[in-house]
Amino acid sequence: MGTVIMHNVVSVDGFIADRDDDVGPLHEWYFNGDTPITGGGDQPYDHSGTGSRFRVSRASAPYVRSMWKSIGTIVMGRHLFDLVNGWEGQPPAGDHVVVVSHRPKPEGWHPEASYHFVDDVTAAIGTARELAGDRTVAVNAGEVGGQILMAGLVDEVAMDVVPVVFGSGKRYFGGIDGQHLLEDPHVVIQGEGVLHLKFRVRR
């Protein structure tokens, strides 16, 4: 089974978006560098819905490239799915998406896309691992990510920390309760406008 990694870009005070779901400058480092992130066949990843090509700093590129290449399945909440319309059936990384939702997939929505709607976080991770095989399951941070962490199903926490303070908004760990111990970071990479950190979840 692959590793389950909770991941997101985040402000230094722990927010992944403001109250209106605006990410502000959080994702600017994805587009301000000089090094493209390449996908299969050396084709640049193209984030569906924006048409923008990802270009990051030379320090960030190997980390991001390796991370994205390892992903087999993305797990996201219904709120994010609705917000980005499921990336129009083309996730930025991986081959499969599992959406945690009590509502089914919209009728007629991209029937060719490997998107699976599951109404329980434990079942969602089970489905995601099955689809991913030996590859990574990437869990989007936020409310659903926090629930999956609380359920003890996250192996690592990955944060791309951007030097901005939001003050309020949508929290990286959602409404998580209690303390959850992490190991010291085993990845610390300083990019341009971003600090990449990875922590293993202490068992």
mmCIF file of C-alpha atoms in Angstrom:
data_model
loop_
_atom_site.group_PDB
_atom_site.id
_atom_site.type_symbol
_atom_site.label_atom_id
_atom_site.label_comp_id
_atom_site.label_asym_id
_atom_site.label_seq_id
_atom_site.Cartn_x
_atom_site.Cartn_y
_atom_site.Cartn_z
ATOM 1 C CA MET A 1 0.000 0.000 0.000
ATOM 2 C CA GLY A 2 1.174 3.511 -0.772
ATOM 3 C CA THR A 3 1.643 6.306 1.722
ATOM 4 C CA VAL A 4 -1.308 8.545 2.644
ATOM 5 C CA ILE A 5 -0.101 12.157 2.618
ATOM 6 C CA MET A 6 -2.184 15.129 3.735
ATOM 7 C CA HIS A 7 -1.002 18.031 1.596
ATOM 8 C CA ASN A 8 -1.740 21.650 0.788
ATOM 9 C CA VAL A 9 -0.249 25.062 0.261
ATOM 10 C CA VAL A 10 -0.691 27.055 3.481
ATOM 11 C CA SER A 11 -0.077 30.495 4.969
ATOM 12 C CA VAL A 12 2.342 30.838 7.886
ATOM 13 C CA ASP A 13 -0.637 31.161 10.237
ATOM 14 C CA GLY A 14 -2.200 27.924 9.012
ATOM 15 C CA PHE A 15 -4.833 28.893 6.440
ATOM 16 C CA ILE A 16 -5.375 27.343 3.004
ATOM 17 C CA ALA A 17 -7.812 30.058 1.835
ATOM 18 C CA ASP A 18 -9.702 33.031 3.208
ATOM 19 C CA ARG A 19 -13.342 32.858 4.361
ATOM 20 C CA ASP A 20 -14.495 33.305 0.750
ATOM 21 C CA ASP A 21 -12.266 30.474 -0.544
ATOM 22 C CA ASP A 22 -9.864 32.940 -2.145
ATOM 23 C CA VAL A 23 -6.301 31.575 -1.999
ATOM 24 C CA GLY A 24 -4.763 35.003 -2.596
ATOM 25 C CA PRO A 25 -0.987 34.743 -3.139
ATOM 26 C CA LEU A 26 -0.710 31.149 -1.872
ATOM 27 C CA HIS A 27 -0.241 29.607 -5.324
ATOM 28 C CA GLU A 28 1.863 32.307 -6.971
ATOM 29 C CA TRP A 29 5.082 30.315 -6.506
ATOM 30 C CA TYR A 30 3.648 27.641 -8.834
ATOM 31 C CA PHE A 31 3.841 30.081 -11.748
ATOM 32 C CA ASN A 32 6.690 32.495 -10.922
ATOM 33 C CA GLY A 33 9.690 30.222 -11.418
ATOM 34 C CA ASP A 34 11.896 29.324 -14.344
ATOM 35 C CA THR A 35 11.609 25.522 -14.207
ATOM 36 C CA PRO A 36 8.607 23.640 -15.654
ATOM 37 C CA ILE A 37 7.153 20.654 -13.859
ATOM 38 C CA THR A 38 6.895 17.885 -16.422
ATOM 39 C CA GLY A 39 4.417 15.033 -16.502
ATOM 40 C CA GLY A 40 4.290 11.836 -18.480
ATOM 41 C CA GLY A 41 6.084 11.983 -21.815
ATOM 42 C CA ASP A 42 7.851 15.182 -20.724
ATOM 43 C CA GLN A 43 4.645 17.150 -21.265
ATOM 44 C CA PRO A 44 4.141 19.999 -18.748
ATOM 45 C CA TYR A 45 1.338 19.532 -16.251
ATOM 46 C CA ASP A 46 -1.543 21.766 -17.281
ATOM 47 C CA HIS A 47 -3.909 22.635 -14.438
ATOM 48 C CA SER A 48 -7.345 22.060 -15.916
ATOM 49 C CA GLY A 49 -9.584 25.088 -15.760
ATOM 50 C CA THR A 50 -6.757 27.653 -15.736
ATOM 51 C CA GLY A 51 -4.722 26.728 -18.789
ATOM 52 C CA SER A 52 -1.648 27.875 -16.865
ATOM 53 C CA ARG A 53 1.612 25.967 -17.039
ATOM 54 C CA PHE A 54 3.303 25.324 -13.727
ATOM 55 C CA ARG A 55 6.805 26.825 -13.520
ATOM 56 C CA VAL A 56 8.518 26.810 -10.135
ATOM 57 C CA SER A 57 11.982 27.653 -8.826
ATOM 58 C CA ARG A 58 14.883 25.269 -9.424
ATOM 59 C CA ALA A 59 14.933 24.470 -5.704
ATOM 60 C CA SER A 60 11.241 23.487 -5.705
ATOM 61 C CA ALA A 61 11.070 21.642 -9.033
ATOM 62 C CA PRO A 62 12.626 18.260 -8.070
ATOM 63 C CA TYR A 63 10.500 18.047 -4.917
ATOM 64 C CA VAL A 64 7.233 18.996 -6.613
ATOM 65 C CA ARG A 65 7.956 16.820 -9.648
ATOM 66 C CA SER A 66 8.693 13.774 -7.471
ATOM 67 C CA MET A 67 5.673 14.409 -5.259
ATOM 68 C CA TRP A 68 3.242 14.764 -8.133
ATOM 69 C CA LYS A 69 4.673 11.786 -10.022
ATOM 70 C CA SER A 70 4.163 9.567 -6.961
ATOM 71 C CA ILE A 71 0.445 10.350 -6.627
ATOM 72 C CA GLY A 72 -2.009 7.685 -7.708
ATOM 73 C CA THR A 73 -5.204 9.015 -6.109
ATOM 74 C CA ILE A 74 -6.335 12.382 -4.757
ATOM 75 C CA VAL A 75 -8.905 12.542 -1.948
ATOM 76 C CA MET A 76 -10.928 15.752 -1.762
ATOM 77 C CA GLY A 77 -14.068 17.067 -0.087
ATOM 78 C CA ARG A 78 -17.283 17.934 -1.911
ATOM 79 C CA HIS A 79 -16.832 21.644 -1.227
ATOM 80 C CA LEU A 80 -13.529 21.736 -3.128
ATOM 81 C CA PHE A 81 -14.963 19.513 -5.865
ATOM 82 C CA ASP A 82 -17.816 21.978 -6.402
ATOM 83 C CA LEU A 83 -15.469 24.956 -6.175
ATOM 84 C CA VAL A 84 -13.181 23.745 -9.002
ATOM 85 C CA ASN A 85 -15.793 21.564 -10.753
ATOM 86 C CA GLY A 86 -13.542 18.577 -10.129
ATOM 87 C CA TRP A 87 -10.837 20.095 -12.361
ATOM 88 C CA GLU A 88 -13.165 19.183 -15.256
ATOM 89 C CA GLY A 89 -12.311 15.520 -14.782
ATOM 90 C CA GLN A 90 -8.553 16.090 -15.147
ATOM 91 C CA PRO A 91 -6.814 16.209 -11.742
ATOM 92 C CA PRO A 92 -3.464 18.033 -11.618
ATOM 93 C CA ALA A 93 -1.778 14.792 -10.510
ATOM 94 C CA GLY A 94 -2.683 11.120 -10.298
ATOM 95 C CA ASP A 95 -5.129 8.996 -12.240
ATOM 96 C CA HIS A 96 -8.022 8.775 -9.790
ATOM 97 C CA VAL A 97 -9.999 11.034 -7.443
ATOM 98 C CA VAL A 98 -12.116 10.066 -4.450
ATOM 99 C CA VAL A 99 -14.629 12.692 -3.317
ATOM 100 C CA VAL A 100 -15.923 12.518 0.258
ATOM 101 C CA SER A 101 -19.577 13.483 -0.102
ATOM 102 C CA HIS A 102 -23.089 12.496 0.962
ATOM 103 C CA ARG A 103 -24.255 13.530 -2.511
ATOM 104 C CA PRO A 104 -23.565 11.421 -5.613
ATOM 105 C CA LYS A 105 -21.547 12.486 -8.627
ATOM 106 C CA PRO A 106 -23.530 15.016 -10.677
ATOM 107 C CA GLU A 107 -25.533 13.251 -13.355
ATOM 108 C CA GLY A 108 -23.714 13.191 -16.674
ATOM 109 C CA TRP A 109 -20.561 14.810 -15.255
ATOM 110 C CA HIS A 110 -17.464 13.595 -17.158
ATOM 111 C CA PRO A 111 -18.402 9.889 -17.260
ATOM 112 C CA GLU A 112 -14.937 9.049 -18.600
ATOM 113 C CA ALA A 113 -13.165 10.363 -15.484
ATOM 114 C CA SER A 114 -12.136 8.021 -12.651
ATOM 115 C CA TYR A 115 -13.939 9.959 -9.896
ATOM 116 C CA HIS A 116 -15.513 8.020 -7.030
ATOM 117 C CA PHE A 117 -17.958 9.499 -4.516
ATOM 118 C CA VAL A 118 -17.839 7.981 -1.020
ATOM 119 C CA ASP A 119 -19.733 9.215 2.051
ATOM 120 C CA ASP A 120 -17.306 8.111 4.789
ATOM 121 C CA VAL A 121 -13.651 9.064 5.312
ATOM 122 C CA THR A 122 -12.534 5.558 6.253
ATOM 123 C CA ALA A 123 -14.207 4.066 3.190
ATOM 124 C CA ALA A 124 -12.774 6.921 1.084
ATOM 125 C CA ILE A 125 -9.206 6.091 2.102
ATOM 126 C CA GLY A 126 -9.875 2.382 1.506
ATOM 127 C CA THR A 127 -11.120 3.114 -2.010
ATOM 128 C CA ALA A 128 -8.265 5.548 -2.663
ATOM 129 C CA ARG A 129 -5.615 3.027 -1.572
ATOM 130 C CA GLU A 130 -7.154 0.322 -3.728
ATOM 131 C CA LEU A 131 -7.094 2.617 -6.756
ATOM 132 C CA ALA A 132 -3.589 3.928 -6.055
ATOM 133 C CA GLY A 133 -1.944 0.530 -5.516
ATOM 134 C CA ASP A 134 1.668 1.205 -4.490
ATOM 135 C CA ARG A 135 1.418 4.907 -5.329
ATOM 136 C CA THR A 136 0.688 7.773 -2.947
ATOM 137 C CA VAL A 137 -2.770 8.799 -1.784
ATOM 138 C CA ALA A 138 -2.799 12.621 -1.562
ATOM 139 C CA VAL A 139 -5.418 14.026 0.799
ATOM 140 C CA ASN A 140 -6.358 17.677 0.366
ATOM 141 C CA ALA A 141 -6.082 19.557 3.654
ATOM 142 C CA GLY A 142 -9.108 21.263 5.209
ATOM 143 C CA GLU A 143 -12.164 19.814 6.929
ATOM 144 C CA VAL A 144 -12.030 16.418 5.211
ATOM 145 C CA GLY A 145 -8.253 16.192 5.619
ATOM 146 C CA GLY A 146 -8.606 16.953 9.321
ATOM 147 C CA GLN A 147 -11.224 14.215 9.696
ATOM 148 C CA ILE A 148 -8.940 11.708 7.975
ATOM 149 C CA LEU A 149 -6.046 12.696 10.253
ATOM 150 C CA MET A 150 -8.261 12.337 13.341
ATOM 151 C CA ALA A 151 -9.261 8.870 12.129
ATOM 152 C CA GLY A 152 -5.578 7.849 12.204
ATOM 153 C CA LEU A 153 -5.413 7.294 8.447
ATOM 154 C CA VAL A 154 -2.706 9.840 7.526
ATOM 155 C CA ASP A 155 0.940 8.717 7.350
ATOM 156 C CA GLU A 156 2.556 12.073 6.546
ATOM 157 C CA VAL A 157 1.685 15.767 6.594
ATOM 158 C CA ALA A 158 3.157 17.863 3.759
ATOM 159 C CA MET A 159 2.946 21.648 3.828
ATOM 160 C CA ASP A 160 4.050 24.190 1.224
ATOM 161 C CA VAL A 161 4.318 27.221 3.505
ATOM 162 C CA VAL A 162 4.024 30.623 1.823
ATOM 163 C CA PRO A 163 5.181 33.816 3.599
ATOM 164 C CA VAL A 164 1.788 35.474 4.009
ATOM 165 C CA VAL A 165 -0.479 35.921 7.052
ATOM 166 C CA PHE A 166 -4.220 35.536 6.413
ATOM 167 C CA GLY A 167 -5.489 36.180 9.942
ATOM 168 C CA SER A 168 -8.636 34.129 9.336
ATOM 169 C CA GLY A 169 -10.112 31.741 6.805
ATOM 170 C CA LYS A 170 -10.147 28.019 6.053
ATOM 171 C CA ARG A 171 -7.730 26.159 8.319
ATOM 172 C CA TYR A 172 -5.233 23.594 7.043
ATOM 173 C CA PHE A 173 -6.403 21.074 9.651
ATOM 174 C CA GLY A 174 -10.065 22.100 9.523
ATOM 175 C CA GLY A 175 -11.884 21.823 12.837
ATOM 176 C CA ILE A 176 -9.551 19.163 14.232
ATOM 177 C CA ASP A 177 -9.900 18.341 17.946
ATOM 178 C CA GLY A 178 -7.115 17.467 20.370
ATOM 179 C CA GLN A 179 -3.384 17.134 19.903
ATOM 180 C CA HIS A 180 -1.826 15.018 17.183
ATOM 181 C CA LEU A 181 1.923 14.544 17.403
ATOM 182 C CA LEU A 182 4.174 14.658 14.353
ATOM 183 C CA GLU A 183 7.820 13.662 14.001
ATOM 184 C CA ASP A 184 10.501 16.229 13.239
ATOM 185 C CA PRO A 185 10.348 17.257 9.570
ATOM 186 C CA HIS A 186 12.224 14.812 7.334
ATOM 187 C CA VAL A 187 11.938 17.147 4.332
ATOM 188 C CA VAL A 188 12.868 20.843 4.558
ATOM 189 C CA ILE A 189 13.362 22.573 1.196
ATOM 190 C CA GLN A 190 13.505 26.329 0.745
ATOM 191 C CA GLY A 191 12.139 27.395 -2.602
ATOM 192 C CA GLU A 192 11.434 30.901 -3.850
ATOM 193 C CA GLY A 193 8.362 32.191 -2.040
ATOM 194 C CA VAL A 194 7.683 28.807 -0.427
ATOM 195 C CA LEU A 195 9.061 26.432 2.200
ATOM 196 C CA HIS A 196 8.380 22.721 1.630
ATOM 197 C CA LEU A 197 7.972 20.657 4.793
ATOM 198 C CA LYS A 198 7.095 17.005 5.383
ATOM 199 C CA PHE A 199 6.347 15.403 8.738
ATOM 200 C CA ARG A 200 5.585 11.773 9.550
ATOM 201 C CA VAL A 201 2.591 11.279 11.825
ATOM 202 C CA ARG A 202 3.689 9.860 15.141
ATOM 203 C CA ARG A 203 1.982 6.552 15.946
#
